[in-house]
Amino acid sequence: MRAVRSNEVFNPGAFPKHTYVIRKSLDTRFTYEYRLEQALHTVGFLTSIIGPSKTGKTVLVEKVVGIDKRVLFSGSDFKNANDFWEVVAKKVGLSIEGDLINTNTTQGTGVADNIETRSTTTKQKFFTGKDKVIEYFKQNNKVLVLDDFHYAPEEIQYDIAYQLKDAIRLELKAIVISLPHRTDDAIRKNPDLSGRLNLISIEPWKIEELREIATTGFDKLGIKISDDIVTNLAQESLTSPQLMQSICFNLSFYLNIDENEEIDSITDKSVLKDAYNLITVNLPYSEVVKKLEAGPNPRGQKRKTYALTTGENIDIYSLLIKAIAEDPPITSISLDEIKRRTDLLIGSNDKPDRNKVKNTIEQAFSIIKASDAFYQVFEWKDNQIYILEPLFLFYLRWGTHI
Ligand SMILES: Nc1ncnc2c1ncn2[C@@H]1O[C@H](COP(=O)(O)OP(=O)(O)O)[C@@H](O)[C@H]1O
Ligand SMILES: [Mg+2]
C-alpha cells in the first residue's frame, strides 16, 4: 500500500490538503494568504474577495481562517430572509428572539421604498440581537464568511452591505466572496463602504502554478513524472486548478497507481489521450454542443458544407466548434485565430471568409445568450471568444462526440 491514496492527494471537490499551492498575487511580492491575513487584521474593514469561478476563493479562506473559526454562509442563504442577523444568529446557535423590539413599520410601495423600510425596521427590531451576534463573533474570534455573494438577490445585497457597514465598525471580522464584474457592486461600489474595504482579486492561474499541483501531488505518491507531461497537464487544465486536480486524479486512476505499487514513474505521453477522455464521460455538455452545432433555424434550406482535410464534410457551425477545440488550448481566442484554425481544418480552396466566420460566431453567441445559464459557456466581445467554462473547452477537446 502506498502511504496515501491518489484521491486524497488530488481533490477537485474540496480542500486539497496535500496539494495546496500558495500563489503570489499579481504584481506584488505577497501571497494571497498573506494579504488575507493582513486584511483580517485591519480593524474596522470589510474584506472583499473576487475572482472567476473555481479559482480557489473558497479554499483560500479555508486555508487562512480555518474551518473552526470560519462561519460560512452562501448568498443564497439570504434569499428568503427578512433579517440578516437572524440568519447569522441561527447558524451559530444564538437566540436573539428575546431581544425583539416590536415595531410596526408600514411597507413602502416602490422598490427603493422597500429597501429603505427594510433597513430601518431591521435596525430597530434587532438592535440588541445584532450586538449579541457581533459580541459572540469577537469573543470567539470567529470570522463571518459570505461566500457566493452573487447568489443573494440584488435588493438583499444592498441590505446586507448596509448591515455589514455598521458591524465592521463594531469590529466584526467579515469576508465577502463573489464573482467579478458587477456582481458585487453592492460592496465595491457602495459609497458607505469606500475607504473601509480590503480588496483581493484572484487572478487566473498560470501554467507554472498549475504545474505545482502535479509535481507536489505525484511526489507525495512517490511517483516521478516527466516535465513535459506535467506541462501538458497544466496546459490542458485551461487555467483551472480544479481541472488540474481532476486531471491528475484521473490519470492516477487510469494508470491504477493506488493498486499497482510497481509504478514509480509516468513518462509515457500516449496514455494522456485516454485519461483525458475518461474525464469527459462525466461532463454534461452534449446538449450544449448539439445546440451550437444545430445553429439557427435554417428554415428548410440545406446548409453548405466544407470538406475537411480528414475527409469529413461539415457545415459552418460544426466547423466553428472544431476550430474552438483545436490546438493550442486557450480560453481567449481571437477572430483571426478562429479564421486561421478553420483554414487549417479545410482541405480545399473553398474556405469561409473572415466575415462569414464572424457572422457564425455572432449567431452561435446569440443562441447561447437566449438559453439557460447552463448554456453560457463562452462570451463574444470585441472580436474575441472568451471561454467562461474551462470544462466545456476540455470536453470539446477530448470528448468522443467529435
Ligand atoms: N491554492 C490551491 N491549490 C491547489 N488546488 C486548488 C487551490 N485553489 C483551488 N484549488 C482546486 O480548485 C477547486 C475549486 O476551488 P474553490 O475554492 O472551490 O473555487 P472558487 O471558490 O473560486 O469557486 C478546489 O476544490 C481545489 O481542488
Ligand atoms: Mg467557492
PDB file of N, CA, C and O in Angstrom, residues 258-294:
ATOM      1  N   ASP A 258      -2.922   3.423  -7.358  1.00  0.00           N
ATOM      2  CA  ASP A 258      -3.163   3.025  -5.960  1.00  0.00           C
ATOM      3  C   ASP A 258      -2.957   1.522  -5.755  1.00  0.00           C
ATOM      4  O   ASP A 258      -2.454   1.095  -4.723  1.00  0.00           O
ATOM      5  N   GLU A 259      -3.360   0.757  -6.732  1.00  0.00           N
ATOM      6  CA  GLU A 259      -3.295  -0.699  -6.577  1.00  0.00           C
ATOM      7  C   GLU A 259      -1.953  -1.284  -7.018  1.00  0.00           C
ATOM      8  O   GLU A 259      -1.513  -2.289  -6.490  1.00  0.00           O
ATOM      9  N   ASN A 260      -1.357  -0.636  -7.992  1.00  0.00           N
ATOM     10  CA  ASN A 260      -0.128  -1.179  -8.561  1.00  0.00           C
ATOM     11  C   ASN A 260       1.100  -0.417  -8.063  1.00  0.00           C
ATOM     12  O   ASN A 260       1.503   0.601  -8.611  1.00  0.00           O
ATOM     13  N   GLU A 261       1.712  -0.949  -7.008  1.00  0.00           N
ATOM     14  CA  GLU A 261       2.815  -0.221  -6.386  1.00  0.00           C
ATOM     15  C   GLU A 261       4.105  -0.268  -7.180  1.00  0.00           C
ATOM     16  O   GLU A 261       5.076   0.407  -6.851  1.00  0.00           O
ATOM     17  N   GLU A 262       4.102  -1.088  -8.205  1.00  0.00           N
ATOM     18  CA  GLU A 262       5.321  -1.145  -9.018  1.00  0.00           C
ATOM     19  C   GLU A 262       5.503   0.096  -9.873  1.00  0.00           C
ATOM     20  O   GLU A 262       6.603   0.400 -10.310  1.00  0.00           O
ATOM     21  N   ILE A 263       4.410   0.798 -10.092  1.00  0.00           N
ATOM     22  CA  ILE A 263       4.535   2.014 -10.902  1.00  0.00           C
ATOM     23  C   ILE A 263       5.286   3.073 -10.093  1.00  0.00           C
ATOM     24  O   ILE A 263       4.860   3.453  -9.008  1.00  0.00           O
ATOM     25  N   ASP A 264       6.438   3.505 -10.618  1.00  0.00           N
ATOM     26  CA  ASP A 264       7.158   4.549  -9.879  1.00  0.00           C
ATOM     27  C   ASP A 264       7.426   5.781 -10.732  1.00  0.00           C
ATOM     28  O   ASP A 264       8.040   6.744 -10.286  1.00  0.00           O
ATOM     29  N   SER A 265       6.961   5.742 -11.977  1.00  0.00           N
ATOM     30  CA  SER A 265       7.140   6.932 -12.814  1.00  0.00           C
ATOM     31  C   SER A 265       6.081   7.004 -13.906  1.00  0.00           C
ATOM     32  O   SER A 265       5.492   5.983 -14.286  1.00  0.00           O
ATOM     33  N   ILE A 266       5.851   8.223 -14.383  1.00  0.00           N
ATOM     34  CA  ILE A 266       4.960   8.421 -15.534  1.00  0.00           C
ATOM     35  C   ILE A 266       5.765   9.163 -16.593  1.00  0.00           C
ATOM     36  O   ILE A 266       6.141  10.329 -16.398  1.00  0.00           O
ATOM     37  N   THR A 267       6.069   8.469 -17.673  1.00  0.00           N
ATOM     38  CA  THR A 267       6.883   9.101 -18.714  1.00  0.00           C
ATOM     39  C   THR A 267       6.274   8.914 -20.101  1.00  0.00           C
ATOM     40  O   THR A 267       6.694   9.549 -21.058  1.00  0.00           O
ATOM     41  N   ASP A 268       5.242   8.053 -20.173  1.00  0.00           N
ATOM     42  CA  ASP A 268       4.668   7.731 -21.479  1.00  0.00           C
ATOM     43  C   ASP A 268       3.480   8.638 -21.798  1.00  0.00           C
ATOM     44  O   ASP A 268       2.413   8.522 -21.207  1.00  0.00           O
ATOM     45  N   LYS A 269       3.704   9.531 -22.763  1.00  0.00           N
ATOM     46  CA  LYS A 269       2.685  10.518 -23.114  1.00  0.00           C
ATOM     47  C   LYS A 269       1.435   9.903 -23.742  1.00  0.00           C
ATOM     48  O   LYS A 269       0.362  10.519 -23.736  1.00  0.00           O
ATOM     49  N   SER A 270       1.580   8.714 -24.294  1.00  0.00           N
ATOM     50  CA  SER A 270       0.476   8.158 -25.086  1.00  0.00           C
ATOM     51  C   SER A 270      -0.758   7.816 -24.235  1.00  0.00           C
ATOM     52  O   SER A 270      -1.843   7.643 -24.766  1.00  0.00           O
ATOM     53  N   VAL A 271      -0.595   7.739 -22.897  1.00  0.00           N
ATOM     54  CA  VAL A 271      -1.767   7.412 -22.073  1.00  0.00           C
ATOM     55  C   VAL A 271      -2.660   8.628 -21.834  1.00  0.00           C
ATOM     56  O   VAL A 271      -3.805   8.490 -21.403  1.00  0.00           O
ATOM     57  N   LEU A 272      -2.135   9.822 -22.086  1.00  0.00           N
ATOM     58  CA  LEU A 272      -2.874  11.037 -21.713  1.00  0.00           C
ATOM     59  C   LEU A 272      -4.223  11.141 -22.413  1.00  0.00           C
ATOM     60  O   LEU A 272      -5.224  11.493 -21.804  1.00  0.00           O
ATOM     61  N   LYS A 273      -4.214  10.808 -23.717  1.00  0.00           N
ATOM     62  CA  LYS A 273      -5.434  10.957 -24.508  1.00  0.00           C
ATOM     63  C   LYS A 273      -6.603  10.194 -23.857  1.00  0.00           C
ATOM     64  O   LYS A 273      -7.696  10.735 -23.699  1.00  0.00           O
ATOM     65  N   ASP A 274      -6.350   8.949 -23.481  1.00  0.00           N
ATOM     66  CA  ASP A 274      -7.423   8.141 -22.880  1.00  0.00           C
ATOM     67  C   ASP A 274      -7.799   8.638 -21.488  1.00  0.00           C
ATOM     68  O   ASP A 274      -8.965   8.612 -21.099  1.00  0.00           O
ATOM     69  N   ALA A 275      -6.796   9.084 -20.729  1.00  0.00           N
ATOM     70  CA  ALA A 275      -7.089   9.609 -19.385  1.00  0.00           C
ATOM     71  C   ALA A 275      -7.942  10.874 -19.496  1.00  0.00           C
ATOM     72  O   ALA A 275      -8.905  11.060 -18.742  1.00  0.00           O
ATOM     73  N   TYR A 276      -7.641  11.729 -20.462  1.00  0.00           N
ATOM     74  CA  TYR A 276      -8.438  12.948 -20.667  1.00  0.00           C
ATOM     75  C   TYR A 276      -9.861  12.573 -21.081  1.00  0.00           C
ATOM     76  O   TYR A 276     -10.842  13.131 -20.609  1.00  0.00           O
ATOM     77  N   ASN A 277      -9.930  11.615 -21.990  1.00  0.00           N
ATOM     78  CA  ASN A 277     -11.238  11.184 -22.468  1.00  0.00           C
ATOM     79  C   ASN A 277     -12.102  10.646 -21.322  1.00  0.00           C
ATOM     80  O   ASN A 277     -13.303  10.880 -21.255  1.00  0.00           O
ATOM     81  N   LEU A 278     -11.452   9.948 -20.397  1.00  0.00           N
ATOM     82  CA  LEU A 278     -12.164   9.389 -19.241  1.00  0.00           C
ATOM     83  C   LEU A 278     -12.842  10.491 -18.408  1.00  0.00           C
ATOM     84  O   LEU A 278     -13.921  10.294 -17.859  1.00  0.00           O
ATOM     85  N   ILE A 279     -12.207  11.658 -18.342  1.00  0.00           N
ATOM     86  CA  ILE A 279     -12.811  12.770 -17.573  1.00  0.00           C
ATOM     87  C   ILE A 279     -14.067  13.280 -18.266  1.00  0.00           C
ATOM     88  O   ILE A 279     -15.073  13.595 -17.634  1.00  0.00           O
ATOM     89  N   THR A 280     -14.015  13.322 -19.593  1.00  0.00           N
ATOM     90  CA  THR A 280     -15.141  13.938 -20.319  1.00  0.00           C
ATOM     91  C   THR A 280     -16.425  13.108 -20.246  1.00  0.00           C
ATOM     92  O   THR A 280     -17.498  13.657 -20.440  1.00  0.00           O
ATOM     93  N   VAL A 281     -16.309  11.799 -19.960  1.00  0.00           N
ATOM     94  CA  VAL A 281     -17.539  10.991 -19.962  1.00  0.00           C
ATOM     95  C   VAL A 281     -18.538  11.465 -18.916  1.00  0.00           C
ATOM     96  O   VAL A 281     -19.731  11.219 -19.043  1.00  0.00           O
ATOM     97  N   ASN A 282     -18.070  12.148 -17.899  1.00  0.00           N
ATOM     98  CA  ASN A 282     -18.991  12.635 -16.862  1.00  0.00           C
ATOM     99  C   ASN A 282     -19.394  14.096 -17.049  1.00  0.00           C
ATOM    100  O   ASN A 282     -20.095  14.648 -16.210  1.00  0.00           O
ATOM    101  N   LEU A 283     -18.923  14.713 -18.105  1.00  0.00           N
ATOM    102  CA  LEU A 283     -19.234  16.139 -18.262  1.00  0.00           C
ATOM    103  C   LEU A 283     -20.551  16.331 -19.023  1.00  0.00           C
ATOM    104  O   LEU A 283     -20.825  15.609 -19.984  1.00  0.00           O
ATOM    105  N   PRO A 284     -21.334  17.301 -18.587  1.00  0.00           N
ATOM    106  CA  PRO A 284     -22.717  17.393 -19.082  1.00  0.00           C
ATOM    107  C   PRO A 284     -22.912  18.314 -20.292  1.00  0.00           C
ATOM    108  O   PRO A 284     -23.905  19.007 -20.370  1.00  0.00           O
ATOM    109  N   TYR A 285     -21.972  18.317 -21.228  1.00  0.00           N
ATOM    110  CA  TYR A 285     -22.070  19.341 -22.271  1.00  0.00           C
ATOM    111  C   TYR A 285     -22.612  18.891 -23.615  1.00  0.00           C
ATOM    112  O   TYR A 285     -22.612  19.661 -24.574  1.00  0.00           O
ATOM    113  N   SER A 286     -23.093  17.635 -23.706  1.00  0.00           N
ATOM    114  CA  SER A 286     -23.511  17.180 -25.037  1.00  0.00           C
ATOM    115  C   SER A 286     -24.665  18.020 -25.590  1.00  0.00           C
ATOM    116  O   SER A 286     -24.705  18.328 -26.785  1.00  0.00           O
ATOM    117  N   GLU A 287     -25.573  18.444 -24.703  1.00  0.00           N
ATOM    118  CA  GLU A 287     -26.708  19.264 -25.161  1.00  0.00           C
ATOM    119  C   GLU A 287     -26.244  20.621 -25.681  1.00  0.00           C
ATOM    120  O   GLU A 287     -26.778  21.145 -26.659  1.00  0.00           O
ATOM    121  N   VAL A 288     -25.249  21.167 -24.980  1.00  0.00           N
ATOM    122  CA  VAL A 288     -24.738  22.477 -25.392  1.00  0.00           C
ATOM    123  C   VAL A 288     -24.126  22.371 -26.790  1.00  0.00           C
ATOM    124  O   VAL A 288     -24.382  23.198 -27.680  1.00  0.00           O
ATOM    125  N   VAL A 289     -23.336  21.323 -26.986  1.00  0.00           N
ATOM    126  CA  VAL A 289     -22.695  21.130 -28.290  1.00  0.00           C
ATOM    127  C   VAL A 289     -23.759  20.927 -29.369  1.00  0.00           C
ATOM    128  O   VAL A 289     -23.699  21.522 -30.452  1.00  0.00           O
ATOM    129  N   LYS A 290     -24.757  20.127 -29.067  1.00  0.00           N
ATOM    130  CA  LYS A 290     -25.838  19.871 -30.030  1.00  0.00           C
ATOM    131  C   LYS A 290     -26.506  21.172 -30.451  1.00  0.00           C
ATOM    132  O   LYS A 290     -26.744  21.431 -31.622  1.00  0.00           O
ATOM    133  N   LYS A 291     -26.774  21.983 -29.468  1.00  0.00           N
ATOM    134  CA  LYS A 291     -27.459  23.243 -29.725  1.00  0.00           C
ATOM    135  C   LYS A 291     -26.610  24.165 -30.606  1.00  0.00           C
ATOM    136  O   LYS A 291     -27.108  24.794 -31.531  1.00  0.00           O
ATOM    137  N   LEU A 292     -25.318  24.208 -30.305  1.00  0.00           N
ATOM    138  CA  LEU A 292     -24.429  25.064 -31.084  1.00  0.00           C
ATOM    139  C   LEU A 292     -24.238  24.522 -32.489  1.00  0.00           C
ATOM    140  O   LEU A 292     -24.211  25.280 -33.465  1.00  0.00           O
ATOM    141  N   GLU A 293     -24.123  23.210 -32.608  1.00  0.00           N
ATOM    142  CA  GLU A 293     -23.925  22.617 -33.928  1.00  0.00           C
ATOM    143  C   GLU A 293     -25.161  22.752 -34.813  1.00  0.00           C
ATOM    144  O   GLU A 293     -25.049  22.851 -36.025  1.00  0.00           O
ATOM    145  N   ALA A 294     -26.325  22.773 -34.171  1.00  0.00           N
ATOM    146  CA  ALA A 294     -27.551  22.931 -34.949  1.00  0.00           C
ATOM    147  C   ALA A 294     -27.623  24.334 -35.557  1.00  0.00           C
ATOM    148  O   ALA A 294     -28.147  24.528 -36.654  1.00  0.00           O
TER     149      ALA A 294
END
